[in-house]
XYZ file of C-alpha atoms in Angstrom:
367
model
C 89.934 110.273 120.626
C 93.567 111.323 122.342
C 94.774 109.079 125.335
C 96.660 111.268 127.423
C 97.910 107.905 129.468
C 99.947 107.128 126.204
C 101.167 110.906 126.864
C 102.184 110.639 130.450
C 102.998 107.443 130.777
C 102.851 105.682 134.360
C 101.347 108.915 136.208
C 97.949 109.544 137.414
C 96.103 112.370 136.354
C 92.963 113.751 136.061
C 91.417 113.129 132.785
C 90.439 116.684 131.700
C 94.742 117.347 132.188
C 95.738 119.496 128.986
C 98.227 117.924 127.353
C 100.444 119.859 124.533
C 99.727 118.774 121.331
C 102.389 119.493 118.511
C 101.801 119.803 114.763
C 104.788 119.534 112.931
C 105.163 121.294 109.605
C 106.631 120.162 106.883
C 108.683 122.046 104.301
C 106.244 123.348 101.202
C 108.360 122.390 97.979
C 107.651 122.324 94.130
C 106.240 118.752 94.469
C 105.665 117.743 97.768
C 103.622 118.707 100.927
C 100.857 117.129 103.000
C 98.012 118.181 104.914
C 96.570 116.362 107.853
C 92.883 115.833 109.000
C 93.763 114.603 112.281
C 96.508 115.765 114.458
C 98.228 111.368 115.438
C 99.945 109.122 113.279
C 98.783 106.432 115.835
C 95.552 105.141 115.777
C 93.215 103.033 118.574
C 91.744 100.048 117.320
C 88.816 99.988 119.205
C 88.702 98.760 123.268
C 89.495 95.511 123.470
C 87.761 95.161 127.319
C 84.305 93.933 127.341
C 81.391 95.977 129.040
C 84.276 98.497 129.931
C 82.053 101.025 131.233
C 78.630 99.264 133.141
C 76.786 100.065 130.436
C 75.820 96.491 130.514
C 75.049 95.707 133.848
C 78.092 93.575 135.877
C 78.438 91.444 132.626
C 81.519 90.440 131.183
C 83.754 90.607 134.498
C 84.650 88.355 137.092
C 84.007 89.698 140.481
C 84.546 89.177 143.884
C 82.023 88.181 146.364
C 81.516 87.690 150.430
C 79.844 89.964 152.808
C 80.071 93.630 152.387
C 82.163 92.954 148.704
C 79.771 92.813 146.374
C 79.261 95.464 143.539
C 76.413 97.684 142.360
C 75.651 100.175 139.395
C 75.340 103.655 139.480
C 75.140 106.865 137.139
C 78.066 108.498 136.061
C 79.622 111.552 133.653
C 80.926 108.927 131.033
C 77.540 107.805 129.781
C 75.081 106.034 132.012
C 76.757 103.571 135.054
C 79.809 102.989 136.422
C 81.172 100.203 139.002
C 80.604 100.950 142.320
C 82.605 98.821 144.911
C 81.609 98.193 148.611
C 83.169 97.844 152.189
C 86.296 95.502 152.559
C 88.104 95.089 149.334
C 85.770 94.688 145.957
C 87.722 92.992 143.062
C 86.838 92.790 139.476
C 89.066 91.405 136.564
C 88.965 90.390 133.190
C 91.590 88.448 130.746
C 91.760 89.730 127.137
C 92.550 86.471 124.972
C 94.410 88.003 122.079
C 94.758 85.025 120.033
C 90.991 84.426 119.879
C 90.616 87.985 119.068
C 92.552 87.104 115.554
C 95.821 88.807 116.513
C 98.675 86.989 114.195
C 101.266 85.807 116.386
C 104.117 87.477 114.076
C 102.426 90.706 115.202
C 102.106 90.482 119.051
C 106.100 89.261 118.695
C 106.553 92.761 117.230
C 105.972 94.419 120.970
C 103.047 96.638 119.585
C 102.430 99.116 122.290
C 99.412 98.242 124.871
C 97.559 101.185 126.625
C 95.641 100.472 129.729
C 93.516 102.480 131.774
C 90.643 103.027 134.149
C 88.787 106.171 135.735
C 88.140 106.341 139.535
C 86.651 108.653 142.373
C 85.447 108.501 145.842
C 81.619 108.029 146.359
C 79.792 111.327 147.363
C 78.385 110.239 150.391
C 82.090 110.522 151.746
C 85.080 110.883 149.524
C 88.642 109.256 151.065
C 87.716 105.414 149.566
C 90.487 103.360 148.376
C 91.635 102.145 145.183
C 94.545 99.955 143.212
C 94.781 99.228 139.345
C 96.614 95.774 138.082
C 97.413 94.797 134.447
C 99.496 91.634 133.248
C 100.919 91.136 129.862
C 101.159 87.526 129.835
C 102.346 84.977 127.601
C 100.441 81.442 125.948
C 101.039 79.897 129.577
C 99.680 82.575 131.737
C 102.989 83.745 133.013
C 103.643 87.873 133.327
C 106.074 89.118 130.779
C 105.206 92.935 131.745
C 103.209 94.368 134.505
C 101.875 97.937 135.826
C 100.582 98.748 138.906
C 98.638 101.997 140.539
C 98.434 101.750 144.154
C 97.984 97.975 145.758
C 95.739 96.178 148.943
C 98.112 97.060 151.174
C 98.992 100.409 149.249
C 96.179 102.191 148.057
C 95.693 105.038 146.113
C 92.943 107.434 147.733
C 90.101 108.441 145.585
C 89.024 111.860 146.465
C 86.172 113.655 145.167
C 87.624 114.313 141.395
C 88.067 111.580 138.671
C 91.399 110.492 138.261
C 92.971 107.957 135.241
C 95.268 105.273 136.609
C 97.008 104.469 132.958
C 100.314 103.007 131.580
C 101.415 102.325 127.998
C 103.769 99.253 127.825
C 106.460 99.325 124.994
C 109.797 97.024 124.700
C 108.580 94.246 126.839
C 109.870 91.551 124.485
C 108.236 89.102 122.340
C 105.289 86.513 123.452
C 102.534 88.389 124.507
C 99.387 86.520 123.850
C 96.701 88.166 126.554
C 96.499 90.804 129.107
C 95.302 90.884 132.287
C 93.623 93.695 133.529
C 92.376 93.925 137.654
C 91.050 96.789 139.489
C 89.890 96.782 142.869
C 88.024 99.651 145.740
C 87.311 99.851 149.063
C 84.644 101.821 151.172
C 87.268 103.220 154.063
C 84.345 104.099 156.265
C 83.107 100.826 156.345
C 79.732 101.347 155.982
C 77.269 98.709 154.757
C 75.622 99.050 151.396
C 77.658 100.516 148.229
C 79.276 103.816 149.147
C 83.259 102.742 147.839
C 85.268 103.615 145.029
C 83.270 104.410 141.721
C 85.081 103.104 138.826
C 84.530 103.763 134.683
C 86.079 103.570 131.332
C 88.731 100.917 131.606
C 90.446 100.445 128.767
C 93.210 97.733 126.784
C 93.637 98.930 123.733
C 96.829 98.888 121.252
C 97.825 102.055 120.350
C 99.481 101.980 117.037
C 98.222 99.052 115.092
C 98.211 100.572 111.794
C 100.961 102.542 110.349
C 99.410 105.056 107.897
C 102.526 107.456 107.132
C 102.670 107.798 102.847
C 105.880 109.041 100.903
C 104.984 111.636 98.408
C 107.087 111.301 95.470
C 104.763 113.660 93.601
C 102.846 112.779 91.318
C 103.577 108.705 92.901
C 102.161 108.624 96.773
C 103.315 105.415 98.416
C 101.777 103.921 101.543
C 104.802 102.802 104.124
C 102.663 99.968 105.871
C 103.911 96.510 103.751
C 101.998 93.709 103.134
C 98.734 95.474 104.143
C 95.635 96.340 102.235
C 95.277 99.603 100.609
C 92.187 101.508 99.167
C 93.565 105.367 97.917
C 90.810 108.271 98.713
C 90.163 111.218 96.436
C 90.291 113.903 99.800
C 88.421 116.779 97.499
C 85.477 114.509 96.848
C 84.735 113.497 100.427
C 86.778 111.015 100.771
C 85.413 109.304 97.903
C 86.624 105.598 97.266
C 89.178 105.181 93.963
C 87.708 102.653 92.212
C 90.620 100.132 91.361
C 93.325 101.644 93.490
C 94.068 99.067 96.009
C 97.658 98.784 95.425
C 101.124 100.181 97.735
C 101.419 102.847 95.436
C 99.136 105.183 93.377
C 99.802 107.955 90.759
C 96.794 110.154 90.225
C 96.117 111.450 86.946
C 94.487 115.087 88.096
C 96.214 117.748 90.759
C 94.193 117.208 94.139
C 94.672 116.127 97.611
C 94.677 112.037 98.082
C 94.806 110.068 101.162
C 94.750 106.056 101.578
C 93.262 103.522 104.386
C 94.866 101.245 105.501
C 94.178 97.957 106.899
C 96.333 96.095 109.022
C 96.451 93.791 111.968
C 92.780 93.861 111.867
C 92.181 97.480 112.249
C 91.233 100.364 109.852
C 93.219 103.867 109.542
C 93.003 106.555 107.288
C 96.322 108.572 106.290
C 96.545 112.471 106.008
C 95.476 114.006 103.178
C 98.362 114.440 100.449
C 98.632 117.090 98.017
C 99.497 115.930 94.272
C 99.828 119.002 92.148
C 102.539 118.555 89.402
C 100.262 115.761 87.019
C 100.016 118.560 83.880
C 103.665 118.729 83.652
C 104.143 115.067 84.343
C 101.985 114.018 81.240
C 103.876 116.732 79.215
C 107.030 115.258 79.546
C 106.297 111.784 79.280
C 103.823 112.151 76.359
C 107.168 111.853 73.970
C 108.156 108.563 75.472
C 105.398 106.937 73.114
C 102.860 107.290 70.478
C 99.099 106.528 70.355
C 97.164 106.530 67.260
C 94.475 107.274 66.316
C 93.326 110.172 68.442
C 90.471 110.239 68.538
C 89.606 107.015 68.303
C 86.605 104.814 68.117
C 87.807 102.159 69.790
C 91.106 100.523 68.664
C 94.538 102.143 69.591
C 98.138 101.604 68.381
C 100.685 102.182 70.534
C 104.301 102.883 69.090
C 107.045 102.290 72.156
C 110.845 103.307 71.593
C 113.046 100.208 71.400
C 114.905 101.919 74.524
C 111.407 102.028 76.450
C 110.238 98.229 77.565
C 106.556 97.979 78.379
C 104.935 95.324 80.602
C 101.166 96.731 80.794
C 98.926 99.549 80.246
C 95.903 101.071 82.327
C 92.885 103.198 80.758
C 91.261 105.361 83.419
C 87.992 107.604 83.123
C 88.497 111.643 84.096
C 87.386 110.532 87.627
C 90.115 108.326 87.985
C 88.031 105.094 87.845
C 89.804 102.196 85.818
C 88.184 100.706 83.052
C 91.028 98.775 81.477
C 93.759 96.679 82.358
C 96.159 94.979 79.855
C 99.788 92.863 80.223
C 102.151 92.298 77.379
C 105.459 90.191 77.596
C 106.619 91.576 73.353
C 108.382 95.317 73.051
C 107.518 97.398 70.270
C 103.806 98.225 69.531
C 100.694 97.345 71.116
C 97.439 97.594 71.161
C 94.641 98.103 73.113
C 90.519 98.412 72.522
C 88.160 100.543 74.143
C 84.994 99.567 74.746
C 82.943 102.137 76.832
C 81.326 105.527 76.823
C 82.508 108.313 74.092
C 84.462 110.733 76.461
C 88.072 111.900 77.415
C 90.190 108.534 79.046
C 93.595 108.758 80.092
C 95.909 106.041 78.597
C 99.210 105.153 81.194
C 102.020 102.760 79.825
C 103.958 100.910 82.854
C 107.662 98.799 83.400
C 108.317 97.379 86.005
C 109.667 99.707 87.288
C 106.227 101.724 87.788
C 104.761 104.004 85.217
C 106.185 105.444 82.507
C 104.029 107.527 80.635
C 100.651 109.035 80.135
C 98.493 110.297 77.007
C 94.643 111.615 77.045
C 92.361 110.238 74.455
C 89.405 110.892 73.030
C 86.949 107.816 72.392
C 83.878 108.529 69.909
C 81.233 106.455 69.082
């Protein structure tokens, strides 16, 4: 889903605006290039608002009452209800406690971006009703650090007989955020009795880059740029199909393909683009001389002969989908060994440093 609010900023616009959307690409080279699924680098973790829309009723806000400022339900384009305000000015607000929502303090320092917004119109009876839009980013004592506003009480905005978004996207407010206020507010300008004011749907508080899921393709090595997250790499040309074992930062496939990872962080979920690996073949041609495995095939037990010059620190044994099926640490140089115990088949043998991985060999287990 795009926000255009996070596109235009503090203006108000209608929310089927077209907005220009730019797809920048990059340079095709011997061993690098990506492809991209999805057209943002940002992602939305979910709306943080509760019962944004009326679908459930007047629930989850606090509202304003007295004569003539009560509120009502009724249909709208964005699913099934919206707010409907009445005559004199009908208030609703909400506080978003981000704390309790199991935001890390160390991350709400870090002035993530916040986008707010709401959807209004005029009633149909009679179009012309008044509106204003209110959001506080406030600190662990209540007090405003950052605030928008879209029209006031005294300074309305006029809802005519189109939707319009009242939306902002706060950046750079400096740290301490710890909730946000959001308050919205209409007003039947006719004055008649009964609900005929501003309709009002789709609020929204939402951050709108929580996970960073850019990757650095040192091909054949892909390397996720989000640190100290959790990682799970995705074989793209199966589906999306998990990589069983693959959780770390970095990830080296053994076959040519397209790869992507997902990322966790701050709570929320995001998925990288796609990246194309291509240059594994000559990889494992070159590196095959850096050591020697014996015998091939084997039935089970493997020698490996290392170069004095090449130190070793562990070895992983992977099936032909990728999946691994072995994992071994040594702190000696020299020769090692390792035993496979699992299906006959073709495995793929990889010999790391620390440093990262230094060499590959295919065997062949028989039973």
């Amino acid at each position: 889903m795009y926000h255009f609010g996070s596109l235009i900023g503090k203006e108000v616009l209608p929310p089927n605006s077209n907005a220009m959307k730019t797809i920048f690409l990059s340079a095709i080279s011997m061993a690098l290039f990506s492809i991209s699924p999805n057209l943002s680098c940002l992602a939305q973790c979910g709306n943080l608002l509760v019962n944004p829309g009326a679908e459930s009723g007047l629930s989850g806000w606090n509202f304003s009452t007295g004569t003539g400022t009560d509120w009502a339900i009724q249909g709208s384009p964005f699913g099934s209800s919206s707010f409907v305000a009445s005559y004199n000015w009908s208030t609703k607000n909400q506080t978003v406690d981000l704390v309790s929502l199991g935001y890390s303090a160390s991350y709400l320092d870090s002035e993530p971006m916040v986008y707010v917004q709401e959807l209004f119109t005029g009633h149909s009876v009679n179009f012309a009703d008044e509106y204003y839009f209110h959001v506080e980013l406030r600190d662990s004592s209540g007090n405003a650090i950052a605030s928008y506003d879209a029209g006031t009480q005294s300074s309305p905005l006029i809802a005519d007989t189109s939707w319009q978004t009242a939306s902002n996207t706060f950046s750079s407010y400096g740290p301490g955020l710890r909730s946000i206020y959001i308050e919205s507010g209409g007003n039947d300008a006719e004055y008649w009795a009964g609900h005929y004011g501003t309709k009002m749907d789709e609020a929204e508080v939402s951050f709108a880059n929580p996970v960073n899921v850019t990757v650095t393709n040192t091909s054949p090595t892909l390397t996720a740029n989000a640190i100290g997250a959790t990682y799970q790499w995705l074989n793209c040309d199966s589906a999306f199909a998990v990589i069983s074992g693959e959780t770390g930062q970095s990830f080296a496939p053994l076959v040519n393909g397209n790869y992507a990872v997902e990322v966790t962080e701050n709570g929320c979920v995001d998925t990288s683009a796609c990246e194309i690996v291509y240059n594994v073949t000559v990889m494992e041609a070159e590196l095959i001389k850096l050591f020697h495995l014996y015998p091939n095939p084997t039935q089970g037990s493997i020698s490996i002969s290392v170069p004095n010059e090449t130190k070793v620190t562990a070895a992983k044994v992977r099936t032909l989908s990728g999946r691994v099926v072995l994992e071994k640490t040594w702190e000696s140089e020299g020769q090692f060994t390792l035993n496979l115990d699992g299906d006959a088949g073709v495995y793929f043998v990889e010999l790391y440093n620390q440093a990262g991985l230094v060499g590959v060999e295919r065997v062949l287990l028989t039973k």
